[in-house]
Short mmCIF file of C-alpha atoms in Angstrom, two decimals:
data_model
loop_
_atom_site.label_atom_id
_atom_site.label_comp_id
_atom_site.label_asym_id
_atom_site.label_seq_id
_atom_site.Cartn_x
_atom_site.Cartn_y
_atom_site.Cartn_z
CA MET E 1478 -46.56 43.29 277.89
CA PRO E 1479 -48.15 40.07 278.81
CA SER E 1480 -49.27 39.77 282.54
CA GLY E 1481 -47.48 36.30 283.08
CA ALA E 1482 -47.84 33.38 280.78
CA PRO E 1483 -51.20 31.84 280.08
CA ALA E 1484 -52.65 29.31 282.29
CA PRO E 1485 -54.49 26.36 280.70
CA GLU E 1486 -58.29 26.48 280.72
CA GLY E 1487 -59.39 23.36 282.41
CA SER E 1488 -58.78 19.87 282.12
CA GLY E 1489 -58.91 17.07 279.44
CA ARG E 1490 -60.35 19.24 275.45
CA ALA E 1491 -60.80 22.44 276.78
CA ALA E 1492 -56.53 22.08 278.56
CA VAL E 1493 -54.97 22.85 275.34
CA THR E 1494 -57.00 26.62 275.71
CA ARG E 1495 -54.96 29.15 277.56
CA LEU E 1496 -55.67 32.38 279.01
CA GLY E 1497 -53.76 35.42 279.88
CA VAL E 1498 -54.11 38.29 279.99
CA VAL E 1499 -52.10 41.39 277.93
CA VAL E 1500 -51.76 44.77 279.31
CA LEU E 1501 -51.41 47.44 276.57
CA SER E 1502 -49.35 50.64 276.59
CA ASP E 1503 -51.85 53.21 278.17
CA GLY E 1504 -52.46 50.53 281.05
CA LEU E 1505 -55.66 48.50 279.98
CA LEU E 1506 -55.80 45.42 280.49
CA LEU E 1507 -57.50 42.89 278.00
CA PRO E 1508 -58.02 39.00 279.16
CA TYR E 1509 -58.15 36.50 275.79
CA ALA E 1510 -57.49 32.56 275.27
CA GLU E 1511 -55.52 31.18 272.99
CA ARG E 1512 -55.54 28.27 271.11
CA GLY E 1513 -53.44 26.07 269.08
CA GLU E 1514 -49.91 26.36 267.72
CA ALA E 1515 -47.32 29.31 268.81
CA GLY E 1516 -46.42 28.83 265.18
CA GLY E 1517 -49.51 28.87 262.69
CA LEU E 1518 -51.32 30.79 261.47
CA PRO E 1519 -52.79 34.00 263.18
CA VAL E 1520 -56.56 33.90 263.26
CA ILE E 1521 -58.27 36.49 265.95
CA LEU E 1522 -61.81 36.41 267.18
CA LEU E 1523 -63.82 39.56 268.19
CA HIS E 1524 -66.70 38.61 270.02
CA GLY E 1525 -70.36 41.24 269.18
CA TYR E 1526 -71.45 43.50 271.91
CA THR E 1527 -71.75 42.90 275.31
CA ASP E 1528 -69.81 39.41 275.18
CA THR E 1529 -66.53 38.05 275.64
CA TRP E 1530 -63.78 35.97 274.59
CA ARG E 1531 -66.47 33.37 275.99
CA SER E 1532 -68.50 34.09 272.68
CA PHE E 1533 -65.49 31.77 271.60
CA HIS E 1534 -66.46 29.33 273.81
CA GLY E 1535 -68.02 26.25 271.69
CA VAL E 1536 -65.80 27.35 268.67
CA LEU E 1537 -62.30 27.46 270.19
CA PRO E 1538 -62.30 23.21 270.12
CA HIS E 1539 -63.69 23.09 266.80
CA PHE E 1540 -60.02 24.54 265.38
CA PRO E 1541 -57.71 22.39 264.06
CA PRO E 1542 -53.36 23.17 265.67
CA THR E 1543 -51.99 24.25 262.67
CA ILE E 1544 -54.54 27.77 263.18
CA ARG E 1545 -53.25 29.98 266.28
CA ALA E 1546 -56.74 31.48 267.54
CA ILE E 1547 -56.89 34.38 269.67
CA ALA E 1548 -59.61 35.77 270.99
CA PRO E 1549 -59.30 38.61 273.63
CA THR E 1550 -61.83 40.51 275.52
CA GLN E 1551 -62.33 44.35 274.29
CA ARG E 1552 -62.26 46.89 276.21
CA GLY E 1553 -65.19 47.60 278.68
CA HIS E 1554 -66.45 43.80 278.58
CA GLY E 1555 -66.42 40.83 281.06
CA GLU E 1556 -63.06 41.13 282.95
CA ALA E 1557 -61.44 44.00 280.67
CA GLY E 1558 -60.32 47.15 281.91
CA ARG E 1559 -63.11 49.91 282.42
CA PRO E 1560 -62.25 53.52 280.88
CA ALA E 1561 -64.97 55.77 280.90
CA ALA E 1562 -64.40 56.71 276.92
CA GLY E 1563 -63.26 54.85 274.00
CA TYR E 1564 -65.98 52.79 272.59
CA ARG E 1565 -65.68 54.18 269.13
CA PRO E 1566 -65.12 51.14 266.97
CA ARG E 1567 -61.93 53.52 266.55
CA ASP E 1568 -60.84 53.35 269.55
CA PHE E 1569 -61.74 49.09 269.44
CA ALA E 1570 -59.45 48.84 266.61
CA ASP E 1571 -56.51 50.43 268.11
CA ASP E 1572 -56.77 48.53 271.03
CA LEU E 1573 -56.75 45.68 268.64
CA ALA E 1574 -53.36 46.98 267.36
CA GLY E 1575 -51.71 47.57 270.34
CA PHE E 1576 -52.73 43.36 271.35
CA MET E 1577 -51.28 42.22 268.60
CA ASP E 1578 -48.14 44.27 269.11
CA ALA E 1579 -48.43 42.44 273.11
CA ARG E 1580 -48.66 39.16 271.43
CA GLY E 1581 -46.12 38.71 268.84
CA ILE E 1582 -48.08 39.36 265.96
CA ASP E 1583 -48.02 41.25 262.82
CA ARG E 1584 -50.81 40.09 261.01
CA ALA E 1585 -53.67 38.27 261.14
CA VAL E 1586 -56.97 37.22 259.66
CA ILE E 1587 -59.50 39.09 261.82
CA ALA E 1588 -62.66 37.79 262.98
CA GLY E 1589 -65.24 39.67 263.88
CA HIS E 1590 -69.05 38.73 264.63
CA SER E 1591 -72.18 41.69 265.30
CA MET E 1592 -69.56 44.59 266.72
CA GLY E 1593 -66.77 42.78 266.70
CA SER E 1594 -67.04 42.83 262.68
CA ALA E 1595 -67.39 46.62 262.99
CA ILE E 1596 -64.18 47.26 264.40
CA ALA E 1597 -62.92 44.39 262.14
CA GLN E 1598 -63.96 46.60 259.50
CA ARG E 1599 -62.05 49.76 260.66
CA PHE E 1600 -59.26 47.96 262.16
CA ALA E 1601 -58.75 47.46 258.11
CA LEU E 1602 -59.42 50.22 257.14
CA ASP E 1603 -56.65 51.83 259.69
CA HIS E 1604 -54.10 49.03 259.61
CA PRO E 1605 -54.00 47.24 256.20
CA ASP E 1606 -50.44 45.89 256.76
CA ARG E 1607 -51.70 44.30 259.44
CA VAL E 1608 -54.65 42.55 257.66
CA ASP E 1609 -54.51 39.17 256.06
CA GLY E 1610 -58.15 38.67 255.53
CA LEU E 1611 -61.52 38.82 257.15
CA VAL E 1612 -64.02 37.44 258.54
CA LEU E 1613 -67.23 39.23 258.96
CA ALA E 1614 -70.74 37.34 261.10
CA GLY E 1615 -73.80 38.67 261.55
CA SER E 1616 -72.65 41.77 260.09
CA PHE E 1617 -73.78 45.38 258.63
CA ALA E 1618 -71.50 48.63 256.51
CA THR E 1619 -73.39 50.43 259.54
CA ALA E 1620 -75.79 50.74 261.85
CA ARG E 1621 -77.39 53.83 261.25
CA GLY E 1622 -81.07 53.69 259.81
CA ASN E 1623 -81.56 50.21 261.43
CA PRO E 1624 -84.85 50.21 262.98
CA GLU E 1625 -83.92 46.60 265.28
CA VAL E 1626 -80.47 48.48 266.63
CA ALA E 1627 -82.94 51.98 267.69
CA MET E 1628 -85.36 49.51 269.10
CA LEU E 1629 -82.45 47.95 271.07
CA TRP E 1630 -80.86 51.77 271.59
CA GLY E 1631 -84.63 52.90 273.15
CA ASP E 1632 -83.72 50.55 275.96
CA VAL E 1633 -80.39 50.48 276.47
CA ALA E 1634 -80.51 54.20 277.21
CA LYS E 1635 -82.30 54.08 280.19
CA LEU E 1636 -80.17 50.77 281.82
CA ASP E 1637 -78.85 51.61 284.63
CA ASP E 1638 -76.42 49.53 287.01
CA PRO E 1639 -77.36 46.63 288.09
CA VAL E 1640 -78.95 45.56 284.46
CA ASP E 1641 -81.66 43.95 284.23
CA PRO E 1642 -81.00 40.37 284.04
CA ASP E 1643 -84.39 39.67 282.33
CA PHE E 1644 -83.53 42.04 279.22
CA VAL E 1645 -79.94 40.35 278.80
CA ARG E 1646 -81.15 37.09 278.70
CA ALA E 1647 -84.02 38.51 276.42
CA PHE E 1648 -81.79 40.36 274.44
CA GLN E 1649 -79.44 37.60 274.01
CA GLU E 1650 -82.48 35.20 272.99
CA ALA E 1651 -83.61 37.45 270.34
CA THR E 1652 -79.95 37.05 268.40
CA LEU E 1653 -80.86 33.02 268.55
CA ALA E 1654 -82.81 31.12 265.83
CA ARG E 1655 -81.71 28.02 267.39
CA PRO E 1656 -80.74 28.04 270.91
CA PRO E 1657 -77.65 26.39 272.51
CA ALA E 1658 -77.34 24.15 274.87
CA PRO E 1659 -79.24 26.04 278.01
CA ASP E 1660 -76.05 25.58 280.18
CA PHE E 1661 -74.32 27.66 277.19
CA LEU E 1662 -77.05 30.14 276.86
CA ASP E 1663 -76.95 30.85 280.79
CA MET E 1664 -72.87 31.29 280.43
CA VAL E 1665 -73.93 33.81 277.92
CA VAL E 1666 -75.70 35.74 279.60
CA ASP E 1667 -73.54 35.90 282.78
CA GLU E 1668 -71.00 36.71 280.72
CA SER E 1669 -73.09 40.12 279.58
CA LEU E 1670 -74.32 40.59 282.63
CA ARG E 1671 -70.60 41.86 283.44
CA THR E 1672 -70.76 44.89 281.49
CA PRO E 1673 -71.76 47.69 283.00
CA ALA E 1674 -74.29 49.72 281.97
CA LEU E 1675 -72.37 52.84 280.69
CA VAL E 1676 -70.27 50.80 278.22
CA TRP E 1677 -74.23 48.59 276.76
CA ARG E 1678 -74.63 52.95 276.46
CA ALA E 1679 -71.30 53.90 275.29
CA ALA E 1680 -70.61 51.19 272.65
CA LEU E 1681 -73.94 51.21 271.55
CA GLU E 1682 -73.77 54.58 270.96
CA GLY E 1683 -70.33 54.41 269.30
CA LEU E 1684 -71.95 52.13 266.99
CA LEU E 1685 -74.78 54.11 265.22
CA GLN E 1686 -72.57 57.18 265.46
CA ALA E 1687 -69.83 55.66 263.46
CA ASP E 1688 -70.15 55.41 259.71
CA HIS E 1689 -67.60 54.22 258.27
CA SER E 1690 -69.25 52.09 255.19
CA ALA E 1691 -68.09 54.80 252.86
CA GLU E 1692 -64.79 53.91 252.79
CA LEU E 1693 -64.74 49.90 252.55
CA ALA E 1694 -63.70 50.30 249.02
CA ARG E 1695 -60.46 50.42 250.59
CA ILE E 1696 -60.50 47.53 251.87
CA ASP E 1697 -58.14 45.53 249.69
CA LYS E 1698 -57.60 42.06 251.27
CA PRO E 1699 -59.86 38.93 250.44
CA CYS E 1700 -62.72 39.31 253.04
CA LEU E 1701 -65.48 36.53 253.70
CA VAL E 1702 -69.39 37.50 255.52
CA VAL E 1703 -70.98 34.75 256.91
CA TRP E 1704 -74.89 35.17 257.50
CA GLY E 1705 -77.65 33.29 259.24
CA ASP E 1706 -80.88 33.67 257.19
CA ARG E 1707 -82.39 34.16 259.68
CA ASP E 1708 -80.24 37.66 261.09
CA GLY E 1709 -83.29 38.84 262.91
CA PHE E 1710 -80.99 42.45 263.18
CA PHE E 1711 -79.33 42.72 260.11
CA PRO E 1712 -81.26 41.33 256.99
CA ARG E 1713 -79.73 40.38 253.73
CA ALA E 1714 -79.60 43.96 252.09
CA ASP E 1715 -76.76 44.32 255.32
CA GLN E 1716 -74.51 41.94 253.65
CA ASP E 1717 -75.07 43.05 249.17
CA ALA E 1718 -74.34 46.25 250.51
CA LEU E 1719 -71.14 44.66 252.38
CA LEU E 1720 -70.41 42.78 248.88
CA SER E 1721 -70.69 45.89 247.10
CA ALA E 1722 -69.04 47.97 248.82
CA ILE E 1723 -65.55 45.65 249.82
CA PRO E 1724 -64.06 44.79 246.40
CA HIS E 1725 -63.04 41.58 247.41
CA ALA E 1726 -65.81 40.05 249.32
CA GLN E 1727 -67.76 36.65 249.03
CA LEU E 1728 -71.15 35.30 251.24
CA LEU E 1729 -71.62 32.28 252.74
CA VAL E 1730 -74.59 31.67 253.76
CA TYR E 1731 -75.75 29.47 257.18
CA GLU E 1732 -79.74 28.67 256.13
CA GLY E 1733 -81.97 28.61 259.33
CA ALA E 1734 -78.91 29.96 261.44
CA GLY E 1735 -80.18 33.42 263.27
CA HIS E 1736 -78.02 36.37 263.80
CA GLY E 1737 -75.69 34.31 266.79
CA LEU E 1738 -74.74 31.87 263.89
CA HIS E 1739 -71.29 30.82 265.57
CA TRP E 1740 -72.99 29.59 268.64
CA GLU E 1741 -75.65 27.57 266.69
CA GLU E 1742 -73.07 26.23 263.89
CA PRO E 1743 -69.32 25.89 266.33
CA GLU E 1744 -68.46 23.42 263.81
CA ARG E 1745 -68.99 24.87 260.76
CA PHE E 1746 -68.07 28.26 261.78
CA ALA E 1747 -64.54 26.87 263.03
CA ARG E 1748 -64.16 24.87 259.65
CA ASN E 1749 -64.76 27.59 257.57
CA VAL E 1750 -62.74 30.19 259.02
CA SER E 1751 -60.01 27.90 259.10
CA ALA E 1752 -60.56 27.56 255.61
CA PHE E 1753 -60.74 30.72 254.29
CA ALA E 1754 -57.33 31.29 256.89
CA GLU E 1755 -55.71 29.24 254.92
CA THR E 1756 -56.60 29.20 251.08
CA VAL E 1757 -55.46 33.18 252.14
CA SER E 1758 -52.03 32.19 254.05
CA ALA E 1759 -51.55 29.80 251.10
CA GLY E 1760 -52.22 32.72 247.92
CA PRO E 1761 -52.39 34.26 245.66
CA TRP E 1762 -55.99 34.30 246.68
CA PRO E 1763 -58.78 35.27 244.19
CA ARG E 1764 -59.06 38.68 243.36
CA SER E 1765 -62.47 39.60 241.74
CA ALA E 1766 -62.29 41.21 238.14
#
């Protein structure tokens, strides 16, 4: 059940971004931010590795009020609960089902970035009746065999608390082709520093161990794959693998953008996700031949 009513953040333009905390049936606490009309089209935004709901801080204000945009902080990250285990994509996906129950959401468009996109895929496989469509940003069918992820694991496996701020800044800067405002990058780094070394290791290990690429053909939902053509982690080949595997997937390329494309072009990302959600809700959505 939700723990209290959502509270507005800040003032002025940001005042309509409401903050709250959900307590799942197993006691796990998940903070979240929500924006838009209560009866709007539900869009759930899943952040990437070591990020929090604030990964979408710059995106949320650009959604129209007809979109009910909700960004939870996932287990182990930020101020969310930190269980000792349970950091596979399937565990995060099960949390999402519980989160939707708590917020009274039967179905939604699920939009995930990076690790969040892997969780979105898993959720669509395990809970297909709760998905209206998928948006996969900076995504991949599997992280196995990816040299950049393998190199990151070599560093993450050696992390101890407190995690080195210089390492975190270098990691987040590597996700960008066009850096955002310095204060936004500082916020992103600060949010990642809230994630303990155990979760840095467990979440990345969970991604490397999981491989549901052979199951993706079962996703019978409209899917928008959004990719920056300067993504240094997941190249075009990863996008082509998604397009080949998911029957109703289409690709949208952000030219000149990096892995963190929603940080570099937040207004465009919100506009594209909104248009996709509205098209899916209007139905019937186009099916591939």
